[in-house]
Tab-separated table of C-alpha atoms in Angstrom:
chain	number	residue	atom	x	y	z
S	1	MET	CA	-28.006	363.368	213.727
S	2	LYS	CA	-31.387	362.977	213.283
S	3	GLN	CA	-32.566	359.492	214.061
S	4	THR	CA	-35.510	357.537	215.311
S	5	ILE	CA	-35.951	355.341	218.743
S	6	LYS	CA	-34.874	351.790	217.546
S	7	SER	CA	-37.192	350.214	219.928
S	8	SER	CA	-40.179	348.706	217.948
S	9	LEU	CA	-42.281	347.791	221.023
S	10	PHE	CA	-41.936	351.383	222.523
S	11	ILE	CA	-42.796	352.942	219.045
S	12	THR	CA	-45.595	350.618	219.020
S	13	LEU	CA	-47.314	351.443	222.315
S	14	LEU	CA	-46.933	355.259	221.451
S	15	LEU	CA	-48.439	355.103	217.956
S	16	GLY	CA	-51.266	352.462	218.838
S	17	THR	CA	-54.087	355.208	219.286
S	18	ALA	CA	-53.373	357.406	216.272
S	19	GLN	CA	-56.218	357.467	213.576
S	20	PRO	CA	-54.260	359.009	210.986
S	21	THR	CA	-56.638	359.532	207.227
S	22	ALA	CA	-55.522	357.729	204.485
S	23	ALA	CA	-53.517	360.278	203.017
S	24	ASP	CA	-51.426	360.894	206.150
S	25	ASN	CA	-50.845	357.350	206.828
S	26	LEU	CA	-47.091	357.386	206.169
S	27	VAL	CA	-45.940	353.818	207.207
S	28	LEU	CA	-42.157	354.130	206.056
S	29	HIS	CA	-39.558	357.023	205.617
S	30	TRP	CA	-36.010	356.361	204.915
S	31	ARG	CA	-34.181	359.776	205.177
S	32	PHE	CA	-30.457	358.895	204.541
S	33	ASP	CA	-28.986	361.663	207.229
S	34	SER	CA	-26.861	359.707	208.860
S	35	PRO	CA	-23.598	361.930	209.248
S	36	TYR	CA	-21.269	358.740	208.634
S	37	GLU	CA	-20.033	357.753	205.317
S	38	PHE	CA	-20.589	354.152	206.094
S	39	GLY	CA	-23.198	352.507	207.855
S	40	ALA	CA	-25.593	349.286	207.636
S	41	ILE	CA	-29.012	350.118	209.366
S	42	GLU	CA	-31.561	352.991	207.855
S	43	PRO	CA	-33.878	354.081	210.732
S	44	ASP	CA	-37.605	354.682	209.882
S	45	ALA	CA	-38.724	357.691	210.592
S	46	SER	CA	-42.183	357.129	210.140
S	47	GLY	CA	-42.487	355.701	213.814
S	48	GLN	CA	-43.614	352.334	211.831
S	49	SER	CA	-39.785	350.717	212.826
S	50	VAL	CA	-39.593	349.626	209.021
S	51	ASP	CA	-35.893	349.908	208.895
S	52	GLY	CA	-33.663	349.066	206.199
S	53	ILE	CA	-30.350	347.219	206.104
S	54	SER	CA	-27.741	347.809	203.123
S	55	THR	CA	-25.694	344.821	202.242
S	56	TRP	CA	-23.225	343.973	199.937
S	57	ALA	CA	-24.583	341.193	197.401
S	58	ARG	CA	-21.316	339.148	197.174
S	59	THR	CA	-20.534	338.763	201.154
S	60	ARG	CA	-23.947	339.389	202.350
S	61	ALA	CA	-21.848	342.049	204.188
S	62	GLY	CA	-23.320	345.103	206.046
S	63	GLY	CA	-22.747	348.433	204.341
S	64	GLY	CA	-23.725	348.001	200.429
S	65	LEU	CA	-24.987	351.696	200.895
S	66	ARG	CA	-22.790	354.771	201.619
S	67	TYR	CA	-24.040	357.520	203.150
S	68	ALA	CA	-23.176	361.422	201.442
S	69	PRO	CA	-24.008	363.886	204.281
S	70	GLY	CA	-25.159	367.150	203.224
S	71	GLN	CA	-25.440	365.834	199.489
S	72	GLY	CA	-29.485	365.174	199.837
S	73	VAL	CA	-31.849	367.454	198.320
S	74	LEU	CA	-33.289	367.567	201.875
S	75	GLY	CA	-30.498	366.861	203.854
S	76	GLY	CA	-28.204	363.587	203.599
S	77	ALA	CA	-28.319	361.079	200.936
S	78	GLY	CA	-27.858	357.305	200.560
S	79	LEU	CA	-24.635	356.954	197.510
S	80	LEU	CA	-25.061	353.625	195.384
S	81	TRP	CA	-21.274	354.209	194.220
S	82	GLN	CA	-20.137	353.469	190.715
S	83	GLY	CA	-16.528	353.603	191.270
S	84	GLU	CA	-13.945	355.181	189.597
S	85	PRO	CA	-15.136	357.505	186.547
S	86	ASP	CA	-14.449	354.932	184.108
S	87	ALA	CA	-15.478	352.018	185.792
S	88	HIS	CA	-18.015	349.587	183.915
S	89	HIS	CA	-19.689	348.359	186.857
S	90	GLY	CA	-19.983	349.736	190.528
S	91	VAL	CA	-20.776	347.960	193.623
S	92	ARG	CA	-23.587	345.516	193.906
S	93	GLY	CA	-25.204	346.317	196.974
S	94	SER	CA	-28.837	347.434	197.766
S	95	MET	CA	-31.222	348.389	200.783
S	96	ARG	CA	-34.141	346.637	201.978
S	97	SER	CA	-36.329	346.620	205.154
S	98	LEU	CA	-35.451	344.452	207.635
S	99	THR	CA	-39.138	343.597	208.248
S	100	THR	CA	-42.070	342.606	205.699
S	101	MET	CA	-44.915	345.355	205.338
S	102	LYS	CA	-48.128	345.363	203.916
S	103	LEU	CA	-50.394	347.944	201.975
S	104	GLY	CA	-53.816	348.337	201.297
S	105	GLU	CA	-55.634	348.154	197.646
S	106	GLN	CA	-54.264	352.135	197.178
S	107	TRP	CA	-50.645	353.249	198.233
S	108	THR	CA	-47.951	356.008	197.044
S	109	VAL	CA	-44.401	355.635	197.372
S	110	SER	CA	-42.017	359.152	196.707
S	111	LEU	CA	-38.334	359.310	196.360
S	112	TRP	CA	-35.845	361.522	195.164
S	113	VAL	CA	-33.095	360.439	192.995
S	114	LYS	CA	-29.936	361.736	191.206
S	115	PRO	CA	-27.995	359.509	188.813
S	116	SER	CA	-24.543	359.753	188.460
S	117	ARG	CA	-25.170	358.781	184.622
S	118	ASN	CA	-27.152	359.243	181.559
S	119	VAL	CA	-28.650	355.670	180.644
S	120	ASP	CA	-32.127	354.626	178.982
S	121	ARG	CA	-32.348	351.907	181.357
S	122	TYR	CA	-32.825	351.247	185.189
S	123	GLU	CA	-34.171	348.499	186.691
S	124	ASP	CA	-35.882	347.992	189.820
S	125	ILE	CA	-35.039	351.486	191.503
S	126	LEU	CA	-37.218	350.755	194.357
S	127	SER	CA	-39.272	347.268	194.091
S	128	PHE	CA	-41.493	345.390	196.477
S	129	VAL	CA	-40.056	341.705	197.003
S	130	GLN	CA	-40.433	338.398	198.765
S	131	ARG	CA	-38.418	335.548	199.345
S	132	LYS	CA	-39.749	332.104	197.759
S	133	GLU	CA	-37.212	328.902	197.331
S	134	ASN	CA	-34.243	330.784	198.002
S	135	GLU	CA	-35.043	333.494	195.298
S	136	TRP	CA	-36.015	337.193	195.450
S	137	VAL	CA	-39.534	337.529	193.455
S	138	SER	CA	-40.727	340.787	192.770
S	139	LEU	CA	-44.142	342.065	193.152
S	140	PHE	CA	-43.887	345.449	191.733
S	141	SER	CA	-40.824	347.778	190.819
S	142	LEU	CA	-40.198	351.111	189.524
S	143	GLY	CA	-37.907	351.279	186.499
S	144	GLN	CA	-37.006	353.066	183.402
S	145	HIS	CA	-36.574	351.365	179.541
S	146	GLY	CA	-35.933	353.201	176.572
S	147	GLY	CA	-35.835	356.454	178.485
S	148	ARG	CA	-39.584	355.787	179.622
S	149	LEU	CA	-40.407	355.735	183.393
S	150	ARG	CA	-42.618	352.242	183.641
S	151	ALA	CA	-44.193	350.291	186.946
S	152	ASN	CA	-44.124	346.519	186.910
S	153	PHE	CA	-46.407	344.386	188.550
S	154	ASN	CA	-46.329	340.825	189.088
S	155	LEU	CA	-49.060	339.581	191.246
S	156	GLU	CA	-50.475	335.939	191.463
S	157	GLY	CA	-48.345	334.940	188.139
S	158	LYS	CA	-49.661	337.576	185.945
S	159	SER	CA	-47.333	340.466	185.152
S	160	LYS	CA	-48.345	343.561	183.768
S	161	THR	CA	-46.014	346.858	182.983
S	162	TYR	CA	-47.458	350.296	182.916
S	163	GLN	CA	-45.319	353.068	180.888
S	164	PHE	CA	-45.544	356.493	181.414
S	165	PHE	CA	-43.873	359.699	179.279
S	166	GLY	CA	-41.842	359.885	176.326
S	167	THR	CA	-38.839	358.635	175.607
S	168	ASP	CA	-37.158	362.548	176.117
S	169	THR	CA	-38.271	362.568	179.859
S	170	ARG	CA	-35.564	359.984	180.962
S	171	LEU	CA	-33.993	360.751	184.304
S	172	SER	CA	-31.012	363.192	183.897
S	173	ALA	CA	-27.483	362.723	185.449
S	174	ASP	CA	-26.212	365.005	188.235
S	175	GLN	CA	-29.915	366.232	188.647
S	176	TRP	CA	-32.190	365.455	191.224
S	177	SER	CA	-35.546	364.175	190.080
S	178	HIS	CA	-38.529	363.293	192.214
S	179	LEU	CA	-40.627	360.338	191.493
S	180	LEU	CA	-43.999	359.645	193.057
S	181	PHE	CA	-46.376	356.654	191.919
S	182	VAL	CA	-49.754	356.101	192.953
S	183	CYS	CA	-51.281	352.984	192.953
S	184	GLY	CA	-55.481	353.233	192.431
S	185	ARG	CA	-58.216	351.347	192.156
S	186	GLU	CA	-58.964	352.459	188.781
S	187	GLU	CA	-55.851	354.305	187.590
S	188	MET	CA	-52.354	354.293	188.354
S	189	ARG	CA	-50.467	357.793	188.181
S	190	PHE	CA	-46.866	358.028	187.999
S	191	TYR	CA	-45.322	361.973	188.787
S	192	LEU	CA	-42.092	363.254	187.481
S	193	ASN	CA	-41.029	366.327	189.344
S	194	GLY	CA	-44.792	367.094	189.968
S	195	GLU	CA	-45.691	366.516	186.327
S	196	LYS	CA	-48.215	363.909	186.011
S	197	ALA	CA	-49.219	360.913	183.495
S	198	SER	CA	-51.720	358.356	184.365
S	199	GLN	CA	-53.318	354.828	182.685
S	200	ALA	CA	-56.367	353.125	183.682
S	201	THR	CA	-55.343	349.894	185.662
S	202	THR	CA	-56.284	346.381	185.362
S	203	THR	CA	-54.189	345.758	187.992
S	204	GLN	CA	-55.543	345.033	191.686
S	205	TRP	CA	-53.198	344.974	194.675
S	206	ASP	CA	-53.421	342.565	197.037
S	207	PRO	CA	-53.834	343.748	200.719
S	208	LYS	CA	-52.846	340.491	202.340
S	209	ALA	CA	-49.338	340.600	200.398
S	210	LYS	CA	-45.934	340.643	202.441
S	211	PHE	CA	-43.183	341.990	201.294
S	212	PHE	CA	-39.799	343.496	201.748
S	213	VAL	CA	-39.011	347.338	200.427
S	214	ARG	CA	-35.925	347.062	198.232
S	215	LEU	CA	-33.791	350.387	196.925
S	216	SER	CA	-30.995	350.112	193.999
S	217	GLY	CA	-31.621	346.815	192.134
S	218	ARG	CA	-31.940	343.347	192.261
S	219	THR	CA	-29.263	341.201	194.720
S	220	GLY	CA	-26.377	340.499	192.699
S	221	GLY	CA	-26.946	342.126	189.459
S	222	PRO	CA	-24.623	344.219	188.070
S	223	HIS	CA	-26.392	345.821	185.090
S	224	ASN	CA	-28.944	348.734	184.969
S	225	ARG	CA	-28.667	349.953	188.312
S	226	LEU	CA	-29.154	353.434	189.089
S	227	TYR	CA	-26.162	354.480	190.454
S	228	GLY	CA	-26.035	357.965	192.220
S	229	LEU	CA	-27.784	359.412	194.960
S	230	TYR	CA	-31.295	358.866	196.778
S	231	ASP	CA	-33.273	360.551	199.387
S	232	ASP	CA	-36.211	360.515	201.187
S	233	LEU	CA	-38.370	357.413	200.289
S	234	ARG	CA	-41.816	357.733	201.682
S	235	ILE	CA	-44.421	354.986	201.682
S	236	TYR	CA	-48.097	356.182	202.176
S	237	ASP	CA	-51.022	353.399	202.678
S	238	GLY	CA	-53.502	355.502	200.657
S	239	SER	CA	-53.723	357.542	197.579
S	240	LEU	CA	-52.393	360.974	197.849
S	241	GLY	CA	-54.050	363.955	195.713
S	242	PRO	CA	-52.641	366.475	193.645
S	243	ASP	CA	-51.940	369.216	196.048
S	244	GLN	CA	-50.287	366.526	198.692
S	245	VAL	CA	-48.060	365.279	195.598
S	246	ALA	CA	-47.374	368.972	194.521
S	247	HIS	CA	-46.105	369.584	198.242
S	248	LEU	CA	-43.869	366.524	198.154
S	249	ALA	CA	-42.369	367.324	194.433
S	250	ASN	CA	-41.027	370.920	196.046
S	251	PRO	CA	-38.371	370.481	198.084
S	252	GLN	CA	-38.787	374.229	198.980
S	253	SER	CA	-42.618	373.682	200.338
S	254	ASP	CA	-43.857	374.585	203.212
S	255	PHE	CA	-44.298	371.086	203.507
S	256	TYR	CA	-40.725	370.140	204.485
S	257	LYS	CA	-39.989	373.508	206.319
S	258	ASN	CA	-42.881	372.797	208.601
S	259	GLU	CA	-42.673	368.713	208.792
S	260	LYS	CA	-42.255	367.555	212.753
S	261	LEU	CA	-39.393	365.053	212.623
S	262	PRO	CA	-38.138	363.134	215.137
S	263	PRO	CA	-35.437	364.374	217.706
S	264	VAL	CA	-31.714	363.807	217.023
S	265	ALA	CA	-29.869	361.332	219.549
S	266	ASP	CA	-33.250	361.297	221.784
S	267	GLY	CA	-33.488	359.190	225.012
S	268	GLY	CA	-37.185	358.527	224.799
S	269	LEU	CA	-38.860	361.364	226.572
S	270	GLY	CA	-38.215	364.000	223.685
S	271	TYR	CA	-39.587	361.638	221.088
S	272	THR	CA	-42.892	361.233	223.345
S	273	ALA	CA	-43.305	365.137	223.373
S	274	TRP	CA	-42.823	364.978	219.539
S	275	LEU	CA	-45.551	362.551	218.787
S	276	LYS	CA	-47.997	364.733	221.309
S	277	GLU	CA	-47.336	367.850	219.021
S	278	GLY	CA	-48.608	365.665	215.975
S	279	GLY	CA	-45.158	363.959	214.825
S	280	GLY	CA	-45.320	361.623	212.063
S	281	SER	CA	-47.957	363.481	209.731
S	282	GLY	CA	-48.060	363.182	205.950
S	283	PRO	CA	-48.838	366.108	203.796
S	284	THR	CA	-51.984	368.071	203.891
């Protein structure tokens, strides 16, 4: 089992002197590599301690997202289960970060998904959310509507949706797709399996905004969830370039083969050695 150390203080002390470039600044990494089918906590492999927790929407109990060992594009995967083949709806669980985080004006999110069905609409595949007056408010979300991929921003009461690609590029069932979105100062870029679409931006991200990261839909909402497999969620505090995007979009790339990952079931000393050897860096 590949896991990170759970001590936030320990990791913070070890990483305090690191000065990564913007492109190397990996601030969240959920790998979904648990060998167990059920689990509640997803450890953050970036070393920033932004761990995830999966919950059932109705009961708030832990374990709303299953694990699928060996079924990921890079190892294991997270599974949002739809139920029996003829079931209209599946579970209403979701995974979100246990703590809030912040990002600079430019940032990148990367995620692999494998839907279990062909539909035209997915809401909140990935979202940044805040808790306000006993309800969750989305600041940013990735989804699909009418077969077109889109990114929605809701900042300071102003909503803006950016649509990318044509209606014939929808995510395909039982096929892994790599989604990568770059929020830039002058343009928004969306990459689907390495193919780029972009739009000039009229949205400026607020670096002071604190938010939770959430996967697989709105709490309690039964409709328009992406049922299927999720793998290797990464968030970078910076704008990745074309070469780095190409590395992430190719599961056979040298980046994945050579990436330094936290040791398995490590007691602490091995993690220190891993950091000294350059662990935690991003694609170059």
